[in-house]
């Protein structure tokens, strides 16, 4: 719409922020449990981190192209979006594989809380791609936190409107006691 020339900035900024937050949250919450609890988890975590870093590099180029940075201005939008789409598909495949294997091999009590931990990490994650930061360990966690604060400062300074992460679905009450307490009986014989 020629009367609203900055609408594509808002849509792209929202995509960049949501994806950057999600990548940081998965790295902070899921990668280590996969590495320690899943057979061949080290290889799966390594493949995921490699894919996530490639996606972040593409997101970095998209942001650069959007704001006219010299290192990305020569790139074509269709090429960038095709590249991002392919990398997102690979990322999603690896993330689903990590979650499925964690459910199969992880400690049930720990696995149950992971969705909430991912959401909490997303609310505090960086809103911009940072492909050259450390992506694992304590150094990666500290780097993500530092850059998340810097991102919030620059988002405010540049007037970027960054929406809150999408809240996870409400927790179901699967145990018989929980069903009794919330007056939602299902009388499932398999309930814990």
mmCIF file with all atom_site columns, C-alpha atoms in Angstrom:
data_model
loop_
_atom_site.group_PDB
_atom_site.id
_atom_site.type_symbol
_atom_site.label_atom_id
_atom_site.label_alt_id
_atom_site.label_comp_id
_atom_site.label_asym_id
_atom_site.label_entity_id
_atom_site.label_seq_id
_atom_site.pdbx_PDB_ins_code
_atom_site.Cartn_x
_atom_site.Cartn_y
_atom_site.Cartn_z
_atom_site.occupancy
_atom_site.B_iso_or_equiv
_atom_site.pdbx_formal_charge
_atom_site.auth_seq_id
_atom_site.auth_comp_id
_atom_site.auth_asym_id
_atom_site.auth_atom_id
_atom_site.pdbx_PDB_model_num
ATOM 1   C CA . UNK A 1 1   ? 0.000   0.000   0.000  1.00 0.00 ? 1   UNK A CA 1
ATOM 2   C CA . UNK A 1 2   ? 1.723   3.240   -1.148 1.00 0.00 ? 2   UNK A CA 1
ATOM 3   C CA . UNK A 1 3   ? 0.015   5.163   1.663  1.00 0.00 ? 3   UNK A CA 1
ATOM 4   C CA . UNK A 1 4   ? 1.635   2.861   4.246  1.00 0.00 ? 4   UNK A CA 1
ATOM 5   C CA . UNK A 1 5   ? 5.177   2.272   2.986  1.00 0.00 ? 5   UNK A CA 1
ATOM 6   C CA . UNK A 1 6   ? 6.568   0.953   6.285  1.00 0.00 ? 6   UNK A CA 1
ATOM 7   C CA . UNK A 1 7   ? 4.078   -1.920  6.731  1.00 0.00 ? 7   UNK A CA 1
ATOM 8   C CA . UNK A 1 8   ? 6.535   -4.423  5.272  1.00 0.00 ? 8   UNK A CA 1
ATOM 9   C CA . UNK A 1 9   ? 9.096   -3.295  7.852  1.00 0.00 ? 9   UNK A CA 1
ATOM 10  C CA . UNK A 1 10  ? 6.709   -4.202  10.675 1.00 0.00 ? 10  UNK A CA 1
ATOM 11  C CA . UNK A 1 11  ? 5.886   -7.601  9.183  1.00 0.00 ? 11  UNK A CA 1
ATOM 12  C CA . UNK A 1 12  ? 9.529   -8.457  8.546  1.00 0.00 ? 12  UNK A CA 1
ATOM 13  C CA . UNK A 1 13  ? 10.638  -7.147  11.960 1.00 0.00 ? 13  UNK A CA 1
ATOM 14  C CA . UNK A 1 14  ? 7.961   -9.308  13.587 1.00 0.00 ? 14  UNK A CA 1
ATOM 15  C CA . UNK A 1 15  ? 9.172   -12.365 11.686 1.00 0.00 ? 15  UNK A CA 1
ATOM 16  C CA . UNK A 1 16  ? 12.815  -11.637 12.534 1.00 0.00 ? 16  UNK A CA 1
ATOM 17  C CA . UNK A 1 17  ? 12.041  -11.075 16.212 1.00 0.00 ? 17  UNK A CA 1
ATOM 18  C CA . UNK A 1 18  ? 9.856   -14.166 16.597 1.00 0.00 ? 18  UNK A CA 1
ATOM 19  C CA . UNK A 1 19  ? 12.340  -16.400 14.803 1.00 0.00 ? 19  UNK A CA 1
ATOM 20  C CA . UNK A 1 20  ? 15.371  -14.986 16.633 1.00 0.00 ? 20  UNK A CA 1
ATOM 21  C CA . UNK A 1 21  ? 13.658  -15.417 19.995 1.00 0.00 ? 21  UNK A CA 1
ATOM 22  C CA . UNK A 1 22  ? 12.639  -18.954 19.170 1.00 0.00 ? 22  UNK A CA 1
ATOM 23  C CA . UNK A 1 23  ? 16.106  -19.988 17.993 1.00 0.00 ? 23  UNK A CA 1
ATOM 24  C CA . UNK A 1 24  ? 17.679  -18.586 21.164 1.00 0.00 ? 24  UNK A CA 1
ATOM 25  C CA . UNK A 1 25  ? 15.067  -20.293 23.354 1.00 0.00 ? 25  UNK A CA 1
ATOM 26  C CA . UNK A 1 26  ? 15.576  -23.696 21.746 1.00 0.00 ? 26  UNK A CA 1
ATOM 27  C CA . UNK A 1 27  ? 19.335  -23.349 22.114 1.00 0.00 ? 27  UNK A CA 1
ATOM 28  C CA . UNK A 1 28  ? 18.938  -22.360 25.769 1.00 0.00 ? 28  UNK A CA 1
ATOM 29  C CA . UNK A 1 29  ? 16.387  -25.029 26.736 1.00 0.00 ? 29  UNK A CA 1
ATOM 30  C CA . UNK A 1 30  ? 16.437  -28.078 24.450 1.00 0.00 ? 30  UNK A CA 1
ATOM 31  C CA . UNK A 1 31  ? 19.951  -28.566 23.109 1.00 0.00 ? 31  UNK A CA 1
ATOM 32  C CA . UNK A 1 32  ? 21.628  -29.661 26.359 1.00 0.00 ? 32  UNK A CA 1
ATOM 33  C CA . UNK A 1 33  ? 18.885  -32.132 27.402 1.00 0.00 ? 33  UNK A CA 1
ATOM 34  C CA . UNK A 1 34  ? 19.059  -33.655 23.910 1.00 0.00 ? 34  UNK A CA 1
ATOM 35  C CA . UNK A 1 35  ? 22.830  -33.898 24.120 1.00 0.00 ? 35  UNK A CA 1
ATOM 36  C CA . UNK A 1 36  ? 22.724  -35.634 27.524 1.00 0.00 ? 36  UNK A CA 1
ATOM 37  C CA . UNK A 1 37  ? 19.561  -37.778 27.374 1.00 0.00 ? 37  UNK A CA 1
ATOM 38  C CA . UNK A 1 38  ? 19.169  -38.922 23.766 1.00 0.00 ? 38  UNK A CA 1
ATOM 39  C CA . UNK A 1 39  ? 21.279  -41.658 22.159 1.00 0.00 ? 39  UNK A CA 1
ATOM 40  C CA . UNK A 1 40  ? 23.429  -39.930 19.522 1.00 0.00 ? 40  UNK A CA 1
ATOM 41  C CA . UNK A 1 41  ? 22.120  -36.662 20.981 1.00 0.00 ? 41  UNK A CA 1
ATOM 42  C CA . UNK A 1 42  ? 25.479  -34.980 20.477 1.00 0.00 ? 42  UNK A CA 1
ATOM 43  C CA . UNK A 1 43  ? 25.230  -35.399 16.711 1.00 0.00 ? 43  UNK A CA 1
ATOM 44  C CA . UNK A 1 44  ? 21.607  -34.274 16.645 1.00 0.00 ? 44  UNK A CA 1
ATOM 45  C CA . UNK A 1 45  ? 22.395  -31.204 18.765 1.00 0.00 ? 45  UNK A CA 1
ATOM 46  C CA . UNK A 1 46  ? 25.374  -30.380 16.541 1.00 0.00 ? 46  UNK A CA 1
ATOM 47  C CA . UNK A 1 47  ? 23.248  -30.641 13.387 1.00 0.00 ? 47  UNK A CA 1
ATOM 48  C CA . UNK A 1 48  ? 20.547  -28.491 14.952 1.00 0.00 ? 48  UNK A CA 1
ATOM 49  C CA . UNK A 1 49  ? 23.018  -25.781 16.026 1.00 0.00 ? 49  UNK A CA 1
ATOM 50  C CA . UNK A 1 50  ? 24.604  -25.740 12.565 1.00 0.00 ? 50  UNK A CA 1
ATOM 51  C CA . UNK A 1 51  ? 21.183  -25.350 10.918 1.00 0.00 ? 51  UNK A CA 1
ATOM 52  C CA . UNK A 1 52  ? 20.132  -22.673 13.418 1.00 0.00 ? 52  UNK A CA 1
ATOM 53  C CA . UNK A 1 53  ? 23.312  -20.697 12.777 1.00 0.00 ? 53  UNK A CA 1
ATOM 54  C CA . UNK A 1 54  ? 22.779  -20.855 9.001  1.00 0.00 ? 54  UNK A CA 1
ATOM 55  C CA . UNK A 1 55  ? 19.198  -19.644 9.460  1.00 0.00 ? 55  UNK A CA 1
ATOM 56  C CA . UNK A 1 56  ? 20.429  -16.810 11.669 1.00 0.00 ? 56  UNK A CA 1
ATOM 57  C CA . UNK A 1 57  ? 22.914  -15.781 8.992  1.00 0.00 ? 57  UNK A CA 1
ATOM 58  C CA . UNK A 1 58  ? 20.074  -15.600 6.469  1.00 0.00 ? 58  UNK A CA 1
ATOM 59  C CA . UNK A 1 59  ? 17.921  -13.618 8.917  1.00 0.00 ? 59  UNK A CA 1
ATOM 60  C CA . UNK A 1 60  ? 20.860  -11.267 9.418  1.00 0.00 ? 60  UNK A CA 1
ATOM 61  C CA . UNK A 1 61  ? 21.003  -10.714 5.643  1.00 0.00 ? 61  UNK A CA 1
ATOM 62  C CA . UNK A 1 62  ? 17.225  -10.138 5.489  1.00 0.00 ? 62  UNK A CA 1
ATOM 63  C CA . UNK A 1 63  ? 17.483  -7.505  8.214  1.00 0.00 ? 63  UNK A CA 1
ATOM 64  C CA . UNK A 1 64  ? 20.442  -5.926  6.443  1.00 0.00 ? 64  UNK A CA 1
ATOM 65  C CA . UNK A 1 65  ? 18.607  -5.839  3.117  1.00 0.00 ? 65  UNK A CA 1
ATOM 66  C CA . UNK A 1 66  ? 15.495  -4.379  4.770  1.00 0.00 ? 66  UNK A CA 1
ATOM 67  C CA . UNK A 1 67  ? 17.433  -1.530  6.357  1.00 0.00 ? 67  UNK A CA 1
ATOM 68  C CA . UNK A 1 68  ? 19.788  -0.916  3.423  1.00 0.00 ? 68  UNK A CA 1
ATOM 69  C CA . UNK A 1 69  ? 23.058  -2.189  4.867  1.00 0.00 ? 69  UNK A CA 1
ATOM 70  C CA . UNK A 1 70  ? 25.822  -2.318  2.279  1.00 0.00 ? 70  UNK A CA 1
ATOM 71  C CA . UNK A 1 71  ? 26.739  -5.990  2.834  1.00 0.00 ? 71  UNK A CA 1
ATOM 72  C CA . UNK A 1 72  ? 23.218  -7.162  1.895  1.00 0.00 ? 72  UNK A CA 1
ATOM 73  C CA . UNK A 1 73  ? 21.891  -4.539  -0.510 1.00 0.00 ? 73  UNK A CA 1
ATOM 74  C CA . UNK A 1 74  ? 23.006  -6.496  -3.605 1.00 0.00 ? 74  UNK A CA 1
ATOM 75  C CA . UNK A 1 75  ? 20.921  -9.553  -2.667 1.00 0.00 ? 75  UNK A CA 1
ATOM 76  C CA . UNK A 1 76  ? 17.531  -10.242 -4.258 1.00 0.00 ? 76  UNK A CA 1
ATOM 77  C CA . UNK A 1 77  ? 14.450  -10.564 -2.040 1.00 0.00 ? 77  UNK A CA 1
ATOM 78  C CA . UNK A 1 78  ? 13.143  -13.778 -3.673 1.00 0.00 ? 78  UNK A CA 1
ATOM 79  C CA . UNK A 1 79  ? 16.525  -15.460 -3.191 1.00 0.00 ? 79  UNK A CA 1
ATOM 80  C CA . UNK A 1 80  ? 16.669  -14.451 0.476  1.00 0.00 ? 80  UNK A CA 1
ATOM 81  C CA . UNK A 1 81  ? 13.119  -15.607 1.198  1.00 0.00 ? 81  UNK A CA 1
ATOM 82  C CA . UNK A 1 82  ? 13.632  -18.917 -0.648 1.00 0.00 ? 82  UNK A CA 1
ATOM 83  C CA . UNK A 1 83  ? 16.800  -19.523 1.326  1.00 0.00 ? 83  UNK A CA 1
ATOM 84  C CA . UNK A 1 84  ? 15.068  -18.664 4.620  1.00 0.00 ? 84  UNK A CA 1
ATOM 85  C CA . UNK A 1 85  ? 12.122  -20.915 3.756  1.00 0.00 ? 85  UNK A CA 1
ATOM 86  C CA . UNK A 1 86  ? 14.351  -23.911 3.066  1.00 0.00 ? 86  UNK A CA 1
ATOM 87  C CA . UNK A 1 87  ? 16.376  -23.345 6.224  1.00 0.00 ? 87  UNK A CA 1
ATOM 88  C CA . UNK A 1 88  ? 13.212  -22.933 8.309  1.00 0.00 ? 88  UNK A CA 1
ATOM 89  C CA . UNK A 1 89  ? 11.915  -26.250 6.989  1.00 0.00 ? 89  UNK A CA 1
ATOM 90  C CA . UNK A 1 90  ? 15.167  -27.989 7.938  1.00 0.00 ? 90  UNK A CA 1
ATOM 91  C CA . UNK A 1 91  ? 15.186  -26.258 11.331 1.00 0.00 ? 91  UNK A CA 1
ATOM 92  C CA . UNK A 1 92  ? 11.609  -27.367 12.022 1.00 0.00 ? 92  UNK A CA 1
ATOM 93  C CA . UNK A 1 93  ? 12.404  -30.938 11.028 1.00 0.00 ? 93  UNK A CA 1
ATOM 94  C CA . UNK A 1 94  ? 15.384  -31.080 13.382 1.00 0.00 ? 94  UNK A CA 1
ATOM 95  C CA . UNK A 1 95  ? 13.468  -29.402 16.212 1.00 0.00 ? 95  UNK A CA 1
ATOM 96  C CA . UNK A 1 96  ? 10.607  -31.912 15.896 1.00 0.00 ? 96  UNK A CA 1
ATOM 97  C CA . UNK A 1 97  ? 13.144  -34.753 15.890 1.00 0.00 ? 97  UNK A CA 1
ATOM 98  C CA . UNK A 1 98  ? 14.792  -33.384 19.036 1.00 0.00 ? 98  UNK A CA 1
ATOM 99  C CA . UNK A 1 99  ? 11.438  -33.074 20.818 1.00 0.00 ? 99  UNK A CA 1
ATOM 100 C CA . UNK A 1 100 ? 10.279  -36.561 19.761 1.00 0.00 ? 100 UNK A CA 1
ATOM 101 C CA . UNK A 1 101 ? 13.525  -38.128 20.960 1.00 0.00 ? 101 UNK A CA 1
ATOM 102 C CA . UNK A 1 102 ? 13.423  -36.172 24.218 1.00 0.00 ? 102 UNK A CA 1
ATOM 103 C CA . UNK A 1 103 ? 9.896   -37.415 24.851 1.00 0.00 ? 103 UNK A CA 1
ATOM 104 C CA . UNK A 1 104 ? 11.048  -40.955 24.156 1.00 0.00 ? 104 UNK A CA 1
ATOM 105 C CA . UNK A 1 105 ? 14.336  -40.892 26.104 1.00 0.00 ? 105 UNK A CA 1
ATOM 106 C CA . UNK A 1 106 ? 14.064  -37.991 28.556 1.00 0.00 ? 106 UNK A CA 1
ATOM 107 C CA . UNK A 1 107 ? 12.884  -37.890 32.139 1.00 0.00 ? 107 UNK A CA 1
ATOM 108 C CA . UNK A 1 108 ? 9.073   -37.374 31.977 1.00 0.00 ? 108 UNK A CA 1
ATOM 109 C CA . UNK A 1 109 ? 9.000   -34.740 34.742 1.00 0.00 ? 109 UNK A CA 1
ATOM 110 C CA . UNK A 1 110 ? 11.710  -32.700 33.037 1.00 0.00 ? 110 UNK A CA 1
ATOM 111 C CA . UNK A 1 111 ? 10.154  -33.065 29.578 1.00 0.00 ? 111 UNK A CA 1
ATOM 112 C CA . UNK A 1 112 ? 6.763   -31.883 30.888 1.00 0.00 ? 112 UNK A CA 1
ATOM 113 C CA . UNK A 1 113 ? 8.191   -28.484 31.841 1.00 0.00 ? 113 UNK A CA 1
ATOM 114 C CA . UNK A 1 114 ? 10.162  -27.841 28.658 1.00 0.00 ? 114 UNK A CA 1
ATOM 115 C CA . UNK A 1 115 ? 7.390   -26.045 26.729 1.00 0.00 ? 115 UNK A CA 1
ATOM 116 C CA . UNK A 1 116 ? 6.985   -23.521 29.546 1.00 0.00 ? 116 UNK A CA 1
ATOM 117 C CA . UNK A 1 117 ? 10.759  -23.066 29.783 1.00 0.00 ? 117 UNK A CA 1
ATOM 118 C CA . UNK A 1 118 ? 10.947  -22.440 26.016 1.00 0.00 ? 118 UNK A CA 1
ATOM 119 C CA . UNK A 1 119 ? 8.232   -19.783 26.308 1.00 0.00 ? 119 UNK A CA 1
ATOM 120 C CA . UNK A 1 120 ? 9.978   -18.127 29.268 1.00 0.00 ? 120 UNK A CA 1
ATOM 121 C CA . UNK A 1 121 ? 13.254  -18.119 27.332 1.00 0.00 ? 121 UNK A CA 1
ATOM 122 C CA . UNK A 1 122 ? 11.511  -16.590 24.298 1.00 0.00 ? 122 UNK A CA 1
ATOM 123 C CA . UNK A 1 123 ? 10.175  -13.690 26.360 1.00 0.00 ? 123 UNK A CA 1
ATOM 124 C CA . UNK A 1 124 ? 13.741  -12.798 27.349 1.00 0.00 ? 124 UNK A CA 1
ATOM 125 C CA . UNK A 1 125 ? 15.485  -13.712 24.105 1.00 0.00 ? 125 UNK A CA 1
ATOM 126 C CA . UNK A 1 126 ? 17.176  -11.441 21.579 1.00 0.00 ? 126 UNK A CA 1
ATOM 127 C CA . UNK A 1 127 ? 14.899  -9.878  18.964 1.00 0.00 ? 127 UNK A CA 1
ATOM 128 C CA . UNK A 1 128 ? 17.567  -9.726  16.281 1.00 0.00 ? 128 UNK A CA 1
ATOM 129 C CA . UNK A 1 129 ? 19.639  -12.475 14.678 1.00 0.00 ? 129 UNK A CA 1
ATOM 130 C CA . UNK A 1 130 ? 23.151  -12.859 16.089 1.00 0.00 ? 130 UNK A CA 1
ATOM 131 C CA . UNK A 1 131 ? 24.742  -15.646 14.034 1.00 0.00 ? 131 UNK A CA 1
ATOM 132 C CA . UNK A 1 132 ? 28.281  -15.110 15.301 1.00 0.00 ? 132 UNK A CA 1
ATOM 133 C CA . UNK A 1 133 ? 27.525  -15.373 19.015 1.00 0.00 ? 133 UNK A CA 1
ATOM 134 C CA . UNK A 1 134 ? 28.410  -18.569 20.848 1.00 0.00 ? 134 UNK A CA 1
ATOM 135 C CA . UNK A 1 135 ? 25.460  -20.949 20.538 1.00 0.00 ? 135 UNK A CA 1
ATOM 136 C CA . UNK A 1 136 ? 26.073  -23.359 23.400 1.00 0.00 ? 136 UNK A CA 1
ATOM 137 C CA . UNK A 1 137 ? 27.183  -23.568 26.981 1.00 0.00 ? 137 UNK A CA 1
ATOM 138 C CA . UNK A 1 138 ? 27.364  -20.887 29.636 1.00 0.00 ? 138 UNK A CA 1
ATOM 139 C CA . UNK A 1 139 ? 29.102  -18.447 27.312 1.00 0.00 ? 139 UNK A CA 1
ATOM 140 C CA . UNK A 1 140 ? 26.223  -18.768 24.820 1.00 0.00 ? 140 UNK A CA 1
ATOM 141 C CA . UNK A 1 141 ? 23.645  -18.177 27.561 1.00 0.00 ? 141 UNK A CA 1
ATOM 142 C CA . UNK A 1 142 ? 25.425  -15.069 28.805 1.00 0.00 ? 142 UNK A CA 1
ATOM 143 C CA . UNK A 1 143 ? 25.882  -13.732 25.259 1.00 0.00 ? 143 UNK A CA 1
ATOM 144 C CA . UNK A 1 144 ? 22.173  -14.206 24.475 1.00 0.00 ? 144 UNK A CA 1
ATOM 145 C CA . UNK A 1 145 ? 21.168  -12.350 27.646 1.00 0.00 ? 145 UNK A CA 1
ATOM 146 C CA . UNK A 1 146 ? 23.532  -9.449  26.997 1.00 0.00 ? 146 UNK A CA 1
ATOM 147 C CA . UNK A 1 147 ? 22.416  -9.075  23.387 1.00 0.00 ? 147 UNK A CA 1
ATOM 148 C CA . UNK A 1 148 ? 18.733  -9.418  24.343 1.00 0.00 ? 148 UNK A CA 1
ATOM 149 C CA . UNK A 1 149 ? 19.128  -6.302  26.510 1.00 0.00 ? 149 UNK A CA 1
ATOM 150 C CA . UNK A 1 150 ? 21.003  -4.486  23.758 1.00 0.00 ? 150 UNK A CA 1
ATOM 151 C CA . UNK A 1 151 ? 18.308  -5.487  21.248 1.00 0.00 ? 151 UNK A CA 1
ATOM 152 C CA . UNK A 1 152 ? 15.536  -4.099  23.470 1.00 0.00 ? 152 UNK A CA 1
ATOM 153 C CA . UNK A 1 153 ? 17.441  -0.815  23.754 1.00 0.00 ? 153 UNK A CA 1
ATOM 154 C CA . UNK A 1 154 ? 17.938  -0.527  19.984 1.00 0.00 ? 154 UNK A CA 1
ATOM 155 C CA . UNK A 1 155 ? 14.367  -1.655  19.235 1.00 0.00 ? 155 UNK A CA 1
ATOM 156 C CA . UNK A 1 156 ? 13.110  1.232   21.370 1.00 0.00 ? 156 UNK A CA 1
ATOM 157 C CA . UNK A 1 157 ? 15.619  3.675   19.882 1.00 0.00 ? 157 UNK A CA 1
ATOM 158 C CA . UNK A 1 158 ? 14.688  2.732   16.296 1.00 0.00 ? 158 UNK A CA 1
ATOM 159 C CA . UNK A 1 159 ? 10.956  2.583   17.004 1.00 0.00 ? 159 UNK A CA 1
ATOM 160 C CA . UNK A 1 160 ? 10.616  -1.090  16.037 1.00 0.00 ? 160 UNK A CA 1
ATOM 161 C CA . UNK A 1 161 ? 7.355   -2.584  17.242 1.00 0.00 ? 161 UNK A CA 1
ATOM 162 C CA . UNK A 1 162 ? 8.120   -6.074  18.467 1.00 0.00 ? 162 UNK A CA 1
ATOM 163 C CA . UNK A 1 163 ? 5.122   -8.151  19.609 1.00 0.00 ? 163 UNK A CA 1
ATOM 164 C CA . UNK A 1 164 ? 5.222   -10.432 22.626 1.00 0.00 ? 164 UNK A CA 1
ATOM 165 C CA . UNK A 1 165 ? 5.823   -14.132 21.986 1.00 0.00 ? 165 UNK A CA 1
ATOM 166 C CA . UNK A 1 166 ? 2.740   -16.299 21.522 1.00 0.00 ? 166 UNK A CA 1
ATOM 167 C CA . UNK A 1 167 ? 1.697   -17.869 24.824 1.00 0.00 ? 167 UNK A CA 1
ATOM 168 C CA . UNK A 1 168 ? 1.707   -21.675 25.002 1.00 0.00 ? 168 UNK A CA 1
ATOM 169 C CA . UNK A 1 169 ? -1.556  -23.581 25.179 1.00 0.00 ? 169 UNK A CA 1
ATOM 170 C CA . UNK A 1 170 ? -2.994  -24.042 28.656 1.00 0.00 ? 170 UNK A CA 1
ATOM 171 C CA . UNK A 1 171 ? -1.759  -27.118 30.481 1.00 0.00 ? 171 UNK A CA 1
ATOM 172 C CA . UNK A 1 172 ? -4.157  -30.044 30.390 1.00 0.00 ? 172 UNK A CA 1
ATOM 173 C CA . UNK A 1 173 ? -5.066  -31.687 33.677 1.00 0.00 ? 173 UNK A CA 1
ATOM 174 C CA . UNK A 1 174 ? -4.265  -35.310 32.938 1.00 0.00 ? 174 UNK A CA 1
ATOM 175 C CA . UNK A 1 175 ? -3.931  -36.837 36.385 1.00 0.00 ? 175 UNK A CA 1
ATOM 176 C CA . UNK A 1 176 ? -7.023  -38.125 38.155 1.00 0.00 ? 176 UNK A CA 1
ATOM 177 C CA . UNK A 1 177 ? -6.318  -35.823 41.114 1.00 0.00 ? 177 UNK A CA 1
ATOM 178 C CA . UNK A 1 178 ? -5.988  -32.781 38.839 1.00 0.00 ? 178 UNK A CA 1
ATOM 179 C CA . UNK A 1 179 ? -9.208  -33.758 37.067 1.00 0.00 ? 179 UNK A CA 1
ATOM 180 C CA . UNK A 1 180 ? -10.942 -33.980 40.438 1.00 0.00 ? 180 UNK A CA 1
ATOM 181 C CA . UNK A 1 181 ? -9.571  -30.632 41.664 1.00 0.00 ? 181 UNK A CA 1
ATOM 182 C CA . UNK A 1 182 ? -10.623 -28.715 38.540 1.00 0.00 ? 182 UNK A CA 1
ATOM 183 C CA . UNK A 1 183 ? -13.940 -30.579 38.260 1.00 0.00 ? 183 UNK A CA 1
ATOM 184 C CA . UNK A 1 184 ? -13.087 -31.861 34.798 1.00 0.00 ? 184 UNK A CA 1
ATOM 185 C CA . UNK A 1 185 ? -13.367 -35.632 35.135 1.00 0.00 ? 185 UNK A CA 1
ATOM 186 C CA . UNK A 1 186 ? -12.463 -37.756 32.158 1.00 0.00 ? 186 UNK A CA 1
ATOM 187 C CA . UNK A 1 187 ? -11.944 -40.988 34.101 1.00 0.00 ? 187 UNK A CA 1
ATOM 188 C CA . UNK A 1 188 ? -9.156  -42.010 31.804 1.00 0.00 ? 188 UNK A CA 1
ATOM 189 C CA . UNK A 1 189 ? -7.843  -45.399 32.885 1.00 0.00 ? 189 UNK A CA 1
ATOM 190 C CA . UNK A 1 190 ? -4.367  -44.413 31.629 1.00 0.00 ? 190 UNK A CA 1
ATOM 191 C CA . UNK A 1 191 ? -4.207  -41.241 33.754 1.00 0.00 ? 191 UNK A CA 1
ATOM 192 C CA . UNK A 1 192 ? -1.404  -41.057 36.287 1.00 0.00 ? 192 UNK A CA 1
#
